[in-house]
PDB file of C-alpha atoms in Angstrom:
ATOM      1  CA  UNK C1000      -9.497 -55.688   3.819  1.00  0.00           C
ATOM      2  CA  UNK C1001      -9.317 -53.094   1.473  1.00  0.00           C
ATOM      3  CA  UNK C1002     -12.626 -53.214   0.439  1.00  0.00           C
ATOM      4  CA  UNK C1003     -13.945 -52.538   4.125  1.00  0.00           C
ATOM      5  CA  UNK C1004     -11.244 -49.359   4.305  1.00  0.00           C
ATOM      6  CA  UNK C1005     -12.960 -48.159   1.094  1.00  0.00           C
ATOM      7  CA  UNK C1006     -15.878 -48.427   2.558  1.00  0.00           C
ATOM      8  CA  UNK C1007     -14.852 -47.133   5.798  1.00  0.00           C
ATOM      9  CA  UNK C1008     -13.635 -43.970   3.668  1.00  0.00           C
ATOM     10  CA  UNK C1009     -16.632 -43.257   1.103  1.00  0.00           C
ATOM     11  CA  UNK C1010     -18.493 -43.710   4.558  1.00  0.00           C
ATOM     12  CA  UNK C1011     -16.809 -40.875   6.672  1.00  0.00           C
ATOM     13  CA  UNK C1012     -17.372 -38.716   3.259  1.00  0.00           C
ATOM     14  CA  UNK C1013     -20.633 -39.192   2.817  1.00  0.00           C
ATOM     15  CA  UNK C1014     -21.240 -38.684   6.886  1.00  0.00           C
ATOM     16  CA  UNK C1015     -18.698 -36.318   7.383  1.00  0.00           C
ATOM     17  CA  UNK C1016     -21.139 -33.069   5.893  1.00  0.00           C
ATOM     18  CA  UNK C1017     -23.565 -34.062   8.130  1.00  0.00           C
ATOM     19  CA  UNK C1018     -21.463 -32.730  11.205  1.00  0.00           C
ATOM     20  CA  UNK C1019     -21.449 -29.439  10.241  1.00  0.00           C
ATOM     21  CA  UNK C1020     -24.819 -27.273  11.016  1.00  0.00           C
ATOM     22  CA  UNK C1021     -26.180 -25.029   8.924  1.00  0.00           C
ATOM     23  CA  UNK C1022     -28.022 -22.031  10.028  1.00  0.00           C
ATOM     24  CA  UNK C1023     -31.065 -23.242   8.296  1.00  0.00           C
ATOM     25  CA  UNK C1024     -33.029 -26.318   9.942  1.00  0.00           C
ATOM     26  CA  UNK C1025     -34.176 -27.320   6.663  1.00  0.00           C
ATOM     27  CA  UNK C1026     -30.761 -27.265   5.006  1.00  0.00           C
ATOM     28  CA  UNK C1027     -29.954 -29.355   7.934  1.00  0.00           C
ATOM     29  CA  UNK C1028     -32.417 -31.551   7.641  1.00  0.00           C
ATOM     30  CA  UNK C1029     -32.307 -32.026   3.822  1.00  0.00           C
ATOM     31  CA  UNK C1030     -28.157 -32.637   4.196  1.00  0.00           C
ATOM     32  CA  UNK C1031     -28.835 -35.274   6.410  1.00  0.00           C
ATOM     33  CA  UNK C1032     -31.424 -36.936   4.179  1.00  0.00           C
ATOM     34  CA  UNK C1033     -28.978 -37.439   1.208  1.00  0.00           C
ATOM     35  CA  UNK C1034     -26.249 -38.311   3.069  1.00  0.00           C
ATOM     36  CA  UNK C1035     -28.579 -41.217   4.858  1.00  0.00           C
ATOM     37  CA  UNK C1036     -29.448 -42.104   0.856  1.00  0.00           C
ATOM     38  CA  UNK C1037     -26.042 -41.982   0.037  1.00  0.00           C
ATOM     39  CA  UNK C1038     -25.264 -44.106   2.683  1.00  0.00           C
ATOM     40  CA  UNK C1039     -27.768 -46.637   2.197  1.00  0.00           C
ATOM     41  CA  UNK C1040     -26.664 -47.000  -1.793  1.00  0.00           C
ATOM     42  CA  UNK C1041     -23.437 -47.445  -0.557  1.00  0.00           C
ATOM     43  CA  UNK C1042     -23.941 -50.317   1.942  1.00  0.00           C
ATOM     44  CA  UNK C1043     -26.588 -51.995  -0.871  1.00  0.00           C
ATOM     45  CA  UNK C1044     -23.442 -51.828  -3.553  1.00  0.00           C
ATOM     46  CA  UNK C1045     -20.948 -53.445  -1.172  1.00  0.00           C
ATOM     47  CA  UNK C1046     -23.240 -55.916  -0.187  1.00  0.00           C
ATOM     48  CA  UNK C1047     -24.015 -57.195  -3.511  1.00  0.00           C
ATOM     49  CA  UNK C1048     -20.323 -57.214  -4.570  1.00  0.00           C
ATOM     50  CA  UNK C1049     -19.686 -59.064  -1.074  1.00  0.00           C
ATOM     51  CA  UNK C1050     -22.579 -61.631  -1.654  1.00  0.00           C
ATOM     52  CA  UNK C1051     -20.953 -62.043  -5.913  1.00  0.00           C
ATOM     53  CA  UNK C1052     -17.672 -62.707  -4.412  1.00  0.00           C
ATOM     54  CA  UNK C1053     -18.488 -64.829  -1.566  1.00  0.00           C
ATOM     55  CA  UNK C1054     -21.146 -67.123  -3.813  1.00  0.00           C
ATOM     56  CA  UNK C1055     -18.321 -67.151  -6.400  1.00  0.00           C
ATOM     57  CA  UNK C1056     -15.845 -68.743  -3.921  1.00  0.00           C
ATOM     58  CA  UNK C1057     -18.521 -70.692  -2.544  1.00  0.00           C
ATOM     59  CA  UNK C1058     -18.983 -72.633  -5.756  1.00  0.00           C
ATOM     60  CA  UNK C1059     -15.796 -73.341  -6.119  1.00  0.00           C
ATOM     61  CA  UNK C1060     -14.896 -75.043  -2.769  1.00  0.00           C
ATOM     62  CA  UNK C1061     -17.961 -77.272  -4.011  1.00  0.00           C
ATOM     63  CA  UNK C1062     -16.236 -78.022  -7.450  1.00  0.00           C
ATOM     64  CA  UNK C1063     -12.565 -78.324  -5.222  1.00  0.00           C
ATOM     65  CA  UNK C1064     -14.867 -81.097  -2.957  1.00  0.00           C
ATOM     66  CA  UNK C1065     -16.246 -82.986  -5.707  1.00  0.00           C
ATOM     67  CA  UNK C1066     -12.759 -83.647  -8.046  1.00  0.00           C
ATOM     68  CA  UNK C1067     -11.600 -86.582  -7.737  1.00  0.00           C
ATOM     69  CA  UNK C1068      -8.328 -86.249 -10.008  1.00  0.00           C
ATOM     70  CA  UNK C1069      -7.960 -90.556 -10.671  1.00  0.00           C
ATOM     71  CA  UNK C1070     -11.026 -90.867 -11.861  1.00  0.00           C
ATOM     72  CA  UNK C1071     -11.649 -89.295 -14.660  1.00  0.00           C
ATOM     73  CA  UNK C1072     -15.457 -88.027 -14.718  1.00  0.00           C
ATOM     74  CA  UNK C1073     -16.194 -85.192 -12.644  1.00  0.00           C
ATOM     75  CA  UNK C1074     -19.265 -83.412 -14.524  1.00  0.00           C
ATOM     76  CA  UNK C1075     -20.266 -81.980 -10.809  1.00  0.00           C
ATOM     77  CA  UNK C1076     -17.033 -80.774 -10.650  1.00  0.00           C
ATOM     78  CA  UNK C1077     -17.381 -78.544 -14.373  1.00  0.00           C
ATOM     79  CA  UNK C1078     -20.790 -77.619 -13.492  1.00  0.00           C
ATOM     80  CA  UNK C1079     -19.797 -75.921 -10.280  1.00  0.00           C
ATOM     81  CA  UNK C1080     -16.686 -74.426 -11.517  1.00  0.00           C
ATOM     82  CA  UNK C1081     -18.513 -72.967 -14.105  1.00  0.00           C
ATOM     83  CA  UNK C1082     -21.366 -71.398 -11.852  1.00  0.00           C
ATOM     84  CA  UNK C1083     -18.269 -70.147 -10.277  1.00  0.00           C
ATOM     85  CA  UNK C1084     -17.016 -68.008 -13.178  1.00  0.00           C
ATOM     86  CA  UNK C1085     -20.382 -67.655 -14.534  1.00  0.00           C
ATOM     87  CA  UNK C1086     -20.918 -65.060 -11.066  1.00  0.00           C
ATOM     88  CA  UNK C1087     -17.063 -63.897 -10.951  1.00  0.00           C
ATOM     89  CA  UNK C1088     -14.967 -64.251 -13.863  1.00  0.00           C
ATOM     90  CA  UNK C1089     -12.428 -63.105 -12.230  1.00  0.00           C
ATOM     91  CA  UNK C1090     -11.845 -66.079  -9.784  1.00  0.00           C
ATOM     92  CA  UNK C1091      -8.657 -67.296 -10.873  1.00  0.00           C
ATOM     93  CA  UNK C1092      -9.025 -70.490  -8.621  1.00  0.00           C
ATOM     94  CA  UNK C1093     -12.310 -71.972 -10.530  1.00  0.00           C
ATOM     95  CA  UNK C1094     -10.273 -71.356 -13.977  1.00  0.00           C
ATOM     96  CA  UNK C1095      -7.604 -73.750 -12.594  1.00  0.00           C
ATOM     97  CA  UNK C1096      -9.716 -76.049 -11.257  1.00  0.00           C
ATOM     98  CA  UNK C1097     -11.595 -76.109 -14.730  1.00  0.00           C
ATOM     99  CA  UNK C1098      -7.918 -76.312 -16.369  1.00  0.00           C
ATOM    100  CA  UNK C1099      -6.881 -79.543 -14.211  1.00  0.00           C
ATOM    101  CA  UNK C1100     -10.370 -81.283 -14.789  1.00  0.00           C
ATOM    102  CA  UNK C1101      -9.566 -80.942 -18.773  1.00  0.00           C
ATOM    103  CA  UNK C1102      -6.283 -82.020 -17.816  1.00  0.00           C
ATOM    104  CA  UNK C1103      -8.086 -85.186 -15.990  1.00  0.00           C
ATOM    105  CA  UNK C1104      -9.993 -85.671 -18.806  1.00  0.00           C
ATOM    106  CA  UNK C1105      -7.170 -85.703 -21.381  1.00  0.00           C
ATOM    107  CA  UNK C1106      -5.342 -87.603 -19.065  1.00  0.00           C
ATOM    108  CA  UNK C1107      -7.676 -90.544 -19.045  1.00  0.00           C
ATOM    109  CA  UNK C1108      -8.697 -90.326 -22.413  1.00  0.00           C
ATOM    110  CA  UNK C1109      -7.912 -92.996 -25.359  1.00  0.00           C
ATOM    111  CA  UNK C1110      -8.998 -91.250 -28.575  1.00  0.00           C
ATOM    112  CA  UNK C1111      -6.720 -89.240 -30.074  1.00  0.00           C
ATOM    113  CA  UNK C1112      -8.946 -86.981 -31.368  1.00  0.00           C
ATOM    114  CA  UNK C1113     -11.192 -86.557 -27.991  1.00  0.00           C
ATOM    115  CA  UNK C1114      -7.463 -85.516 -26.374  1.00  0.00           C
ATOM    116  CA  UNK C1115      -6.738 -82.355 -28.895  1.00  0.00           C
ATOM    117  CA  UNK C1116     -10.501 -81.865 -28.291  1.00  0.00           C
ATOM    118  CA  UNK C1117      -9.637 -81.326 -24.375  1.00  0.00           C
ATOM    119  CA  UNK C1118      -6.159 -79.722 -24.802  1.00  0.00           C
ATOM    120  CA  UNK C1119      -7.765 -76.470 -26.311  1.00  0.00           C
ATOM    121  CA  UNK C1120      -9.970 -76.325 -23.031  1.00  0.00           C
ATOM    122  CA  UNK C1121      -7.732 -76.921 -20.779  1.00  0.00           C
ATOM    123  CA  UNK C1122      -5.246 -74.446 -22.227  1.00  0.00           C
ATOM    124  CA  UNK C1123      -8.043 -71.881 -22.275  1.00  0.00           C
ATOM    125  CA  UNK C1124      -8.739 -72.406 -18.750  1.00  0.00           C
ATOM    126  CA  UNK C1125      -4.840 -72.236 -17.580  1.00  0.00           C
ATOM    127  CA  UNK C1126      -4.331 -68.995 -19.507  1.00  0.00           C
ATOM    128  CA  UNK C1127      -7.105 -67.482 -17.798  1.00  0.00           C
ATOM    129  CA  UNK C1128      -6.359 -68.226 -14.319  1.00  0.00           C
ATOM    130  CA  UNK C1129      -2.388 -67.263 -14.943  1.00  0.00           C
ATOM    131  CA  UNK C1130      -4.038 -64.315 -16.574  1.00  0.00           C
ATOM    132  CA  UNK C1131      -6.048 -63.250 -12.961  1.00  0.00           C
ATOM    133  CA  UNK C1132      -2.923 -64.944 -11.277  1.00  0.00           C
ATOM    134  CA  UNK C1133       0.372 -64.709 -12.399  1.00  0.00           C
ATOM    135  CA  UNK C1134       2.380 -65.885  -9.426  1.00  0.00           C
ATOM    136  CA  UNK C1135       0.153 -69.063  -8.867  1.00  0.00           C
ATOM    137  CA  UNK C1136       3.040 -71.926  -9.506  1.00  0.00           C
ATOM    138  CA  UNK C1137       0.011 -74.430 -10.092  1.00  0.00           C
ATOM    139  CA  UNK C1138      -1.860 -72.777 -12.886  1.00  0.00           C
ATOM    140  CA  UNK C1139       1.722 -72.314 -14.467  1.00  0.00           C
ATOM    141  CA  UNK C1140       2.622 -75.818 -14.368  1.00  0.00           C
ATOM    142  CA  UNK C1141      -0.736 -76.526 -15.927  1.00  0.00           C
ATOM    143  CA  UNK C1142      -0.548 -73.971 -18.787  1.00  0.00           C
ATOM    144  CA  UNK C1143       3.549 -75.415 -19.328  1.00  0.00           C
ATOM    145  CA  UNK C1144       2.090 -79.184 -19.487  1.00  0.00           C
ATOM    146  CA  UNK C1145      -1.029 -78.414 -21.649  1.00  0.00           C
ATOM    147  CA  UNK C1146       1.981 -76.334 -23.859  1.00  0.00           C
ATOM    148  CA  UNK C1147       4.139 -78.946 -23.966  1.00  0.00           C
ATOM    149  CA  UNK C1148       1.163 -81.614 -24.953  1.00  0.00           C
ATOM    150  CA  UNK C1149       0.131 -79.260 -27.610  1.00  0.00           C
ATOM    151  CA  UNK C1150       3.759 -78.902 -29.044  1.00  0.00           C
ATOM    152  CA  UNK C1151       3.352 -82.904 -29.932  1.00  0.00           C
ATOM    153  CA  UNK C1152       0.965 -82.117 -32.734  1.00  0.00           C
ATOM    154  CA  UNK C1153       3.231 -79.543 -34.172  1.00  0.00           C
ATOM    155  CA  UNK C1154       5.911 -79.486 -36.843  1.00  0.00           C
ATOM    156  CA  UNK C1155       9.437 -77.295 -37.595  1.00  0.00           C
ATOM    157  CA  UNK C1156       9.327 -73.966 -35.854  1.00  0.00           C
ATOM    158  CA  UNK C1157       5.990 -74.003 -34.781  1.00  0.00           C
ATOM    159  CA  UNK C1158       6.745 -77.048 -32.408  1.00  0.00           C
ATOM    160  CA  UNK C1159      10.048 -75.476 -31.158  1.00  0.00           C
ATOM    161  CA  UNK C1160       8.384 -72.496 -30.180  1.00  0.00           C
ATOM    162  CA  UNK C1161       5.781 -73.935 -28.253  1.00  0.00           C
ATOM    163  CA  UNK C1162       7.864 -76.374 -26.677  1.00  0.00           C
ATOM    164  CA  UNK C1163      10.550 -73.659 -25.960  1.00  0.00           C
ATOM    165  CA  UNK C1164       7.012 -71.452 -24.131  1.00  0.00           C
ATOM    166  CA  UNK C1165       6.321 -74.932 -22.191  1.00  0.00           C
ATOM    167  CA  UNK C1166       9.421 -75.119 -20.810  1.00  0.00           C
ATOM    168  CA  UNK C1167       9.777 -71.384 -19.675  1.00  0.00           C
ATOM    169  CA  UNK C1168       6.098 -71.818 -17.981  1.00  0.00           C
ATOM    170  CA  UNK C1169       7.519 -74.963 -16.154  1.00  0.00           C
ATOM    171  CA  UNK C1170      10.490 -73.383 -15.443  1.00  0.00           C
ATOM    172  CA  UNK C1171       8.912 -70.439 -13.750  1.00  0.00           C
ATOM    173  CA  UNK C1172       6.020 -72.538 -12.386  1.00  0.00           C
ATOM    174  CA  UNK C1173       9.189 -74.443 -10.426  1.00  0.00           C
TER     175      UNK C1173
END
């Protein structure tokens, strides 16, 4: 919505000129061509920034339909996400669902080393959608878990901190 009132306003600028007459024709006539050019720039910007964030969203309700959280392999699911923040990086919903696939991956995982592989992903991914979203509860509960499993690896002070930054995302996240 306030994209359309911004438009709706840069609009009755750029028309607004074109009400008043000169005394010249060819004033008048020359007014009215740039404001018809400054119109049509106008429309062709908000149309591509419509048509980013739409195809953005798009690809993400594709990654959202292919996750299948038990099962553990959801490449379809990454490669859409990732189209998705490849157009807007912005969309704090593809970062989360990029943050809970690594999270479904670690999950499921055996190896040790493959699981501190995925934790630095999935961090990444939670930071950047609390980053674009600060109020969502889920990416907070993600970014306190992926804390939390990180703390594990740690020792002394390093590990306290961490856990202590786990807790307080969980804690807000709840």
């Amino acid at each position: 919505l306030p994209n359309a009132m911004i438009c709706a306003f840069l609009a009755a600028i750029t028309l607004g000129p074109l009400e008043r007459r000169e005394k010249s024709k060819q004033a008048y006539v020359f007014r009215s061509k740039v404001g018809l050019i400054m119109l049509s720039l106008l429309l062709l910007i908000s149309f591509v920034s419509v048509a980013r964030t739409l195809s953005s969203h798009y690809l993400r309700a594709m990654a959202e339909k292919n996750f299948v959280p038990v099962r553990g392999d959801n490449e379809k699911t990454e490669t859409w996400a990732r189209l998705a923040i490849k157009i807007d990086p912005m969309n704090w919903r593809a970062h989360r669902l990029l943050g809970e696939h690594y999270y479904d991956q670690r999950y499921f995982s055996f190896e040790l080393a493959e699981k501190q592989e995925r934790i630095q992903d999935e961090l990444e991914a939670f930071r950047l959608a609390h980053h674009y979203n600060p109020l969502d509860a889920q990416s907070c509960a993600g970014l306190g878990r992926a804390t939390l499993f990180l703390s594990t690896a740690q020792q002394g002070e390093q590990k306290i901190k961490l856990e202590n930054e786990g807790f307080e995302y969980l804690r807000t996240a709840y």
